[in-house]
Amino acid sequence: EYMTKRKPQHVKIVNHLAKNKRLTVREALSRYGVQNLRARIRELRIKGYNIATLSKSQTGRVTVYRLNA
């Protein structure tokens, strides 16, 4: 538990996406304290991660991020 809280936000996000496939802004904030998920996703894309954005129209109401294989 202690080590999980000490990981950088981008590591937590990648781990979540790899395990759970999808992540919303609300999940990122409540689980990992990420207040600006959009910025973290952008940073991960720059690092080479292939992360798709499912728009609000595709998911109903919220933006969802998904890690592509």
N, CA and C of each residue as an Amber inpcrd file, in Angstrom:
protein
   207
   0.8320000  -1.1920000   0.0000000   0.0000000   0.0000000   0.0000000
   0.8750000   1.2540000   0.0000000   1.8490000   1.3120000   0.8700000
   2.7190000   2.4840000   0.9630000   3.4330000   2.7380000  -0.3580000
   3.9790000   1.6910000  -0.9480000   4.7180000   1.8560000  -2.2020000
   3.7850000   2.2810000  -3.3350000   2.5560000   1.8220000  -3.3260000
   1.6030000   2.1940000  -4.3700000   1.3670000   3.6980000  -4.3590000
   1.2540000   4.2890000  -3.1970000   0.9880000   5.7150000  -3.0910000
   2.1970000   6.5480000  -3.5150000   3.3720000   5.9900000  -3.4710000
   4.5870000   6.7320000  -3.7980000   4.9210000   6.7200000  -5.2870000
   4.2540000   5.9100000  -6.0750000   4.5340000   5.8540000  -7.5120000
   4.0930000   7.1490000  -8.1800000   4.8380000   7.5810000  -9.1980000
   4.4240000   8.7670000  -9.9540000   3.0550000   8.5270000 -10.6040000
   2.3260000   9.6080000 -10.8410000   0.9890000   9.4820000 -11.4090000
   0.9860000   8.7690000 -12.7470000   1.9540000   9.0480000 -13.6080000
   1.9350000   8.4150000 -14.9230000   2.1180000   6.9010000 -14.8220000
   2.8630000   6.4380000 -13.8350000   3.0380000   4.9940000 -13.6350000
   1.7150000   4.3790000 -13.1840000   1.0310000   5.0490000 -12.2820000
  -0.2650000   4.5640000 -11.8110000  -1.2610000   4.4830000 -12.9610000
  -1.2510000   5.4940000 -13.8280000  -2.1780000   5.5310000 -14.9560000
  -1.8870000   4.3910000 -15.9320000  -0.6310000   4.2090000 -16.2920000
  -0.2690000   3.1270000 -17.2240000  -0.6170000   1.7650000 -16.6340000
  -0.3140000   1.5730000 -15.3660000  -0.6390000   0.3030000 -14.7140000
  -2.1450000   0.0520000 -14.7260000  -2.9140000   1.0840000 -14.4480000
  -4.3730000   0.9480000 -14.4490000  -4.8730000   0.5920000 -15.8460000
  -4.3860000   1.3210000 -16.8530000  -4.8340000   1.0620000 -18.2230000
  -4.4500000  -0.3400000 -18.6790000  -3.2640000  -0.7940000 -18.3050000
  -2.8210000  -2.1360000 -18.6960000  -3.6850000  -3.2130000 -18.0500000
  -4.1000000  -2.9630000 -16.8200000  -4.8790000  -3.9570000 -16.0760000
  -6.3770000  -3.8590000 -16.3700000  -6.9130000  -2.6460000 -16.3690000
  -8.3570000  -2.4340000 -16.4510000  -8.8590000  -1.9660000 -17.8120000
  -7.9460000  -1.6390000 -18.6900000  -8.2380000  -1.2410000 -20.0670000
  -8.7730000   0.1800000 -20.2340000  -9.5530000   0.6770000 -19.2880000
 -10.1430000   2.0100000 -19.4430000  -9.9890000   2.8300000 -18.1690000
  -9.9860000   4.1570000 -18.3550000  -9.8760000   5.0580000 -17.2090000
 -10.6330000   6.3430000 -17.5140000 -11.4380000   6.7840000 -16.5630000
 -12.1530000   8.0530000 -16.7010000 -11.4880000   9.0980000 -15.8120000
 -11.8500000  10.3480000 -16.0350000 -11.3280000  11.4450000 -15.2270000
 -11.7060000  11.2330000 -13.7580000 -12.9380000  10.8380000 -13.5130000
 -13.4100000  10.6310000 -12.1380000 -12.6230000   9.5160000 -11.4470000
 -12.3860000   8.4060000 -12.1570000 -11.6030000   7.3030000 -11.5840000
 -10.1800000   7.7540000 -11.2650000  -9.5790000   8.4930000 -12.1860000
  -8.2010000   8.9540000 -11.9900000  -8.0930000   9.8430000 -10.7590000
  -9.0770000  10.7000000 -10.5720000  -9.0660000  11.5950000  -9.4160000
  -9.3050000  10.8330000  -8.1170000 -10.3170000   9.9850000  -8.0910000
 -10.6640000   9.3020000  -6.8420000  -9.6540000   8.2240000  -6.4580000
  -9.1200000   7.5010000  -7.4270000  -8.1850000   6.4100000  -7.1080000
  -6.7450000   6.8650000  -6.9390000  -6.3340000   7.8390000  -7.7630000
  -4.9100000   8.1800000  -7.8180000  -4.6020000   9.6420000  -7.5380000
  -5.6150000  10.4630000  -7.3120000  -5.3860000  11.8700000  -7.0340000
  -4.9440000  12.6750000  -8.2400000  -5.1920000  12.1620000  -9.4390000
  -4.8040000  12.8460000 -10.6760000  -5.8590000  13.9020000 -10.9800000
  -5.4690000  15.1670000 -10.9220000  -6.4150000  16.2450000 -11.1500000
  -6.4970000  16.6710000 -12.6080000  -5.4620000  16.3970000 -13.3820000
  -5.4670000  16.7700000 -14.7990000  -5.0880000  15.5440000 -15.6330000
  -6.0400000  14.6450000 -15.7950000  -5.7760000  13.4120000 -16.5330000
  -5.4070000  13.6930000 -17.9830000  -6.0390000  14.6630000 -18.5710000
  -5.7460000  14.9960000 -19.9730000  -4.2600000  15.3040000 -20.1720000
  -3.6760000  16.0510000 -19.2550000  -2.2530000  16.3950000 -19.3440000
  -1.3730000  15.1580000 -19.1580000  -1.7420000  14.2970000 -18.2040000
  -0.9590000  13.0730000 -17.9750000  -1.0350000  12.1600000 -19.1940000
  -2.2030000  12.0690000 -19.8230000  -2.3600000  11.2390000 -21.0240000
  -1.4870000  11.7950000 -22.1450000  -1.4530000  13.0980000 -22.2720000
  -0.6080000  13.7290000 -23.3000000   0.8640000  13.3830000 -23.0710000
   1.3050000  13.4570000 -21.8250000   2.6930000  13.1160000 -21.4980000
   3.0000000  11.6570000 -21.8520000   2.0600000  10.7770000 -21.5670000
   2.2590000   9.3550000 -21.8720000   2.3130000   9.1250000 -23.3810000
   1.4990000   9.8420000 -24.1190000   1.5380000   9.7180000 -25.5860000
   2.8920000  10.1770000 -26.1260000   3.4280000  11.2420000 -25.5660000
   4.7450000  11.7300000 -25.9800000   5.8090000  10.6680000 -25.7060000
   5.6380000   9.9190000 -24.6110000   6.5730000   8.8410000 -24.2700000
   6.3850000   7.6140000 -25.1520000   5.3590000   7.6080000 -25.9960000
   5.1690000   6.5180000 -26.9380000   4.0060000   5.5830000 -26.6610000
   3.2430000   5.8430000 -25.6180000   2.0860000   4.9860000 -25.3300000
   0.9550000   5.3080000 -26.3050000   0.3200000   4.2610000 -26.8240000
  -0.7900000   4.4070000 -27.7590000  -2.0930000   4.3900000 -26.9660000
  -2.5670000   5.5680000 -26.6130000  -3.7620000   5.7020000 -25.7850000
  -4.8580000   6.3760000 -26.6020000  -5.9790000   5.6840000 -26.7060000
  -7.1190000   6.2120000 -27.4540000  -8.0340000   6.9980000 -26.5210000
  -8.7010000   7.9880000 -27.0870000  -9.6970000   8.7550000 -26.3590000
 -11.0580000   8.4190000 -26.9320000 -11.9400000   7.9170000 -26.0810000
 -13.3240000   7.6940000 -26.4870000 -14.0990000   8.9350000 -26.0710000
 -14.6600000   9.6100000 -27.0260000 -15.3140000  10.8910000 -26.7460000
 -16.6180000  10.7140000 -25.9790000 -17.1110000  11.8140000 -25.4960000
 -18.3630000  11.8110000 -24.7420000 -19.5080000  11.2310000 -25.5630000
 -19.5220000  11.5030000 -26.8550000 -20.6090000  10.9930000 -27.6900000
 -20.5460000   9.4730000 -27.8310000 -19.3500000   8.8960000 -27.7400000
 -19.1930000   7.4460000 -27.8590000 -19.5330000   6.7130000 -26.5670000
 -19.3600000   7.3730000 -25.4250000 -19.5250000   6.7050000 -24.1410000
 -20.7670000   7.1520000 -23.3860000 -21.4550000   8.1350000 -23.8780000
 -22.6410000   8.6130000 -23.1900000 -22.4390000   9.9730000 -22.5560000
 -21.5610000  10.0490000 -21.5360000 -21.3920000  11.3380000 -20.8520000
 -19.9550000  11.6930000 -20.5040000 -19.0830000  10.7090000 -20.3850000
 -17.7380000  10.9990000 -19.8960000 -16.6760000  10.6100000 -20.9130000
 -15.5380000  11.2870000 -20.8310000 -14.4070000  10.9250000 -21.6700000
 -13.7010000   9.7350000 -21.0290000 -13.4060000   8.7480000 -21.8570000
 -12.7490000   7.5300000 -21.3890000 -11.4540000   7.3660000 -22.1750000
 -10.3920000   7.0150000 -21.4810000  -9.1110000   6.7420000 -22.1190000
  -8.8560000   5.2490000 -22.1140000  -8.2940000   4.7400000 -23.2250000
  -8.0500000   3.3170000 -23.3680000  -6.6520000   3.1090000 -23.9370000
  -5.9470000   2.1190000 -23.3790000  -4.6190000   1.7760000 -23.8820000
  -4.7730000   0.7650000 -25.0090000  -4.2560000   1.1090000 -26.1720000
  -4.3050000   0.1990000 -27.3280000  -3.0940000  -0.7140000 -27.3020000
  -3.2970000  -1.9330000 -27.7240000  -2.2020000  -2.9110000 -27.7600000
  -1.2260000  -2.5960000 -28.8550000
